mmCIF file of C-alpha atoms in Angstrom:
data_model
loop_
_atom_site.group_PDB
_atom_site.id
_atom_site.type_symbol
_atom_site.label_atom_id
_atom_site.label_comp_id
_atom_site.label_asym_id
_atom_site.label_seq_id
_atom_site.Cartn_x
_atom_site.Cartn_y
_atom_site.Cartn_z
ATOM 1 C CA UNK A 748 0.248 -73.588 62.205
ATOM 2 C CA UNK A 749 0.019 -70.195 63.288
ATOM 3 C CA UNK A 750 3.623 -69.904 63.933
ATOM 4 C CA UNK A 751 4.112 -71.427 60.291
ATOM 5 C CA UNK A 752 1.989 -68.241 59.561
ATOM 6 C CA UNK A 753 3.293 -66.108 61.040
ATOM 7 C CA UNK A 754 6.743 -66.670 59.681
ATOM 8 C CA UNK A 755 5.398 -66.885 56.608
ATOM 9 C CA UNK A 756 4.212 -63.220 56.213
ATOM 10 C CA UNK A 757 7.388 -62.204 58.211
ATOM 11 C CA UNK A 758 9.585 -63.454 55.120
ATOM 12 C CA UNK A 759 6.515 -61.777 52.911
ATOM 13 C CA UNK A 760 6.826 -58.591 54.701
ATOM 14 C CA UNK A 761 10.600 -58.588 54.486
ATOM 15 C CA UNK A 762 10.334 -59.251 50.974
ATOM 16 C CA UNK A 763 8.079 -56.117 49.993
ATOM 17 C CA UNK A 764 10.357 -53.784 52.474
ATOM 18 C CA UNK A 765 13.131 -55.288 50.624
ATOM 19 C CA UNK A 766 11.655 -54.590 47.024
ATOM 20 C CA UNK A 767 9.667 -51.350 47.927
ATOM 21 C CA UNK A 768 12.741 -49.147 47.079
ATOM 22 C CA UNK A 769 12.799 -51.307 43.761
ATOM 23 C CA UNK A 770 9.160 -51.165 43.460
ATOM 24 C CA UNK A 771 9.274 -47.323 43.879
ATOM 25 C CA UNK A 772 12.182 -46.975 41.638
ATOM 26 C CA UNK A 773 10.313 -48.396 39.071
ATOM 27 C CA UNK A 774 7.236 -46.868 39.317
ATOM 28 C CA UNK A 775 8.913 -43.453 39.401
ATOM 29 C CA UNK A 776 10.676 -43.705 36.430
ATOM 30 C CA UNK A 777 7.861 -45.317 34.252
ATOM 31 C CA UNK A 778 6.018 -42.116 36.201
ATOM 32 C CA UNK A 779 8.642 -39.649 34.364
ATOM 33 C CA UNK A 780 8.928 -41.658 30.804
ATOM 34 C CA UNK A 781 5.130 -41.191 30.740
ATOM 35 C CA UNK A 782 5.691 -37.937 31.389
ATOM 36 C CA UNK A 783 8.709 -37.088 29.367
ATOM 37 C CA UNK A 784 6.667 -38.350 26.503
ATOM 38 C CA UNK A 785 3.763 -36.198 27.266
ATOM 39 C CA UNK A 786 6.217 -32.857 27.041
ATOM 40 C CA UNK A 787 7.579 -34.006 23.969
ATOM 41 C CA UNK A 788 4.425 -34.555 22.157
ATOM 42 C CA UNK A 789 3.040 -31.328 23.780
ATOM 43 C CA UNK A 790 6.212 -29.700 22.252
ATOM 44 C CA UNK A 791 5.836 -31.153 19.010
ATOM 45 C CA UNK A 792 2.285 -29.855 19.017
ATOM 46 C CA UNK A 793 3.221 -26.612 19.967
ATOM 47 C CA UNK A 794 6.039 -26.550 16.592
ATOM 48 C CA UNK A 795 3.243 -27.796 14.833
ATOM 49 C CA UNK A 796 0.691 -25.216 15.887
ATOM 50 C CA UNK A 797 3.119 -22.437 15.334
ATOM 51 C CA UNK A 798 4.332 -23.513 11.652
ATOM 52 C CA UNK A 799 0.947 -23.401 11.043
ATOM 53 C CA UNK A 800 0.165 -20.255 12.510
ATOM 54 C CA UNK A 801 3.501 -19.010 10.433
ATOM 55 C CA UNK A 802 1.197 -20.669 6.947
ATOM 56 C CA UNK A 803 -1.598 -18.628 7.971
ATOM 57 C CA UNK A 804 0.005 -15.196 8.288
ATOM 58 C CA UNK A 805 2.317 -15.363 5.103
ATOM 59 C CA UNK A 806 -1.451 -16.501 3.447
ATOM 60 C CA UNK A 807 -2.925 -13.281 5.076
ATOM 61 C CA UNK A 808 -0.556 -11.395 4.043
ATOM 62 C CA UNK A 809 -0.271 -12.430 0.162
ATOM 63 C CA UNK A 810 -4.004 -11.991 0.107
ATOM 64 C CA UNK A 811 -4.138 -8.447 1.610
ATOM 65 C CA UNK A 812 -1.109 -7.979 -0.879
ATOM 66 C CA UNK A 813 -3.113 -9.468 -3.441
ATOM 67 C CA UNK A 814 -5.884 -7.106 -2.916
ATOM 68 C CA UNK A 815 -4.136 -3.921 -3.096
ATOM 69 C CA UNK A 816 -3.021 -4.820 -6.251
ATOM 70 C CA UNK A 817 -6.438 -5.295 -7.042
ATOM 71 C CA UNK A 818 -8.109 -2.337 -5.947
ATOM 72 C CA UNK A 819 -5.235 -0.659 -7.422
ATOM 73 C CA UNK A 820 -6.020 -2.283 -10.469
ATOM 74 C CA UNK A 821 -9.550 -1.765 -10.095
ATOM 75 C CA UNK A 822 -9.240 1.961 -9.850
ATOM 76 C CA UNK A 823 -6.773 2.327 -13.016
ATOM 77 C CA UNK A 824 -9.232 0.814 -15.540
ATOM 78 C CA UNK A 825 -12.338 2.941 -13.593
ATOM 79 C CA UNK A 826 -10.024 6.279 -14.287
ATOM 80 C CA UNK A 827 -9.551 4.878 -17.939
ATOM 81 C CA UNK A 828 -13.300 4.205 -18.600
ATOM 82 C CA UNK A 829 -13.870 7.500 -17.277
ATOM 83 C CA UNK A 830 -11.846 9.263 -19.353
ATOM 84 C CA UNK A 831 -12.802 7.316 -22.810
ATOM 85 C CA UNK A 832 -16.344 8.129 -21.690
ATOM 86 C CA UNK A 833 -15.075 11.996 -21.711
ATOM 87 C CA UNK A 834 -13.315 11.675 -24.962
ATOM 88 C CA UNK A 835 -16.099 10.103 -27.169
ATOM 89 C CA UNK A 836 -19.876 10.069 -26.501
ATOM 90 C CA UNK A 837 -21.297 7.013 -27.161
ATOM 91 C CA UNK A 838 -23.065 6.061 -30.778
ATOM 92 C CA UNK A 839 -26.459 5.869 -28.694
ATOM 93 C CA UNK A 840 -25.918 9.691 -26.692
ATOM 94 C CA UNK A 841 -26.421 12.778 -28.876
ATOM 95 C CA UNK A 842 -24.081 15.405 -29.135
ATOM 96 C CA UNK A 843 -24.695 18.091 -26.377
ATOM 97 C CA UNK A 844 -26.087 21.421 -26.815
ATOM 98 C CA UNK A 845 -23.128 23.740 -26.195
ATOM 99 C CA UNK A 846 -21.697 21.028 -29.065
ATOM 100 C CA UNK A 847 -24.808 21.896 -31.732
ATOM 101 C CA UNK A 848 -23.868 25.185 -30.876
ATOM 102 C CA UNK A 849 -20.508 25.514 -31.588
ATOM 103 C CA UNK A 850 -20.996 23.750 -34.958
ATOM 104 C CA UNK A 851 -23.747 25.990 -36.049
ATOM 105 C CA UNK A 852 -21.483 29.329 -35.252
#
């Protein structure tokens, strides 16, 4: 019986020492897919993260464009109103003094 036994995990022990290098083999390379799959989805990511970065800045940048145009807009029509206000008093202002006075010389 015990020799039986201890035969038995002899040829068991064999077995694994024989295998182990396959074992290990195996292991290691299901150890690098895993990880070879990790780097390319953190590399995809990373694309990802810049293309979007890339979106952002050309937004930025059309909006700060955008904004310029704007104020440069903005300050045409307020140098316009400002000189039509010049030009013409309004129907509700009266003429000024200095203007009854040069009508009544």
């Amino acid at each position: 019986g015990s020799t039986a036994d201890h035969y038995g995990s002899k040829n068991e022990d064999a077995l694994l020492q024989k295998n182990a290098p396959e074992t290990a083999d195996r292991i290691m390379r299901a150890k690098y897919s895993f990880m070879a799959k990790q780097l390319e989805a953190a590399v995809d990511l990373r694309k990802k993260m810049e293309e979007h970065n890339r979106d952002q800045q050309r937004q930025l940048t059309a909006e700060r464009e955008e904004k310029k145009n704007l104020q440069k807009r903005l300050s045409l029509v307020e140098a316009e109103l400002r000189k039509n206000s010049k030009r013409m008093p309004t129907a509700a202002e009266p003429p000024s003094s200095a203007d009854n006075l040069t009508q009544e010389v």
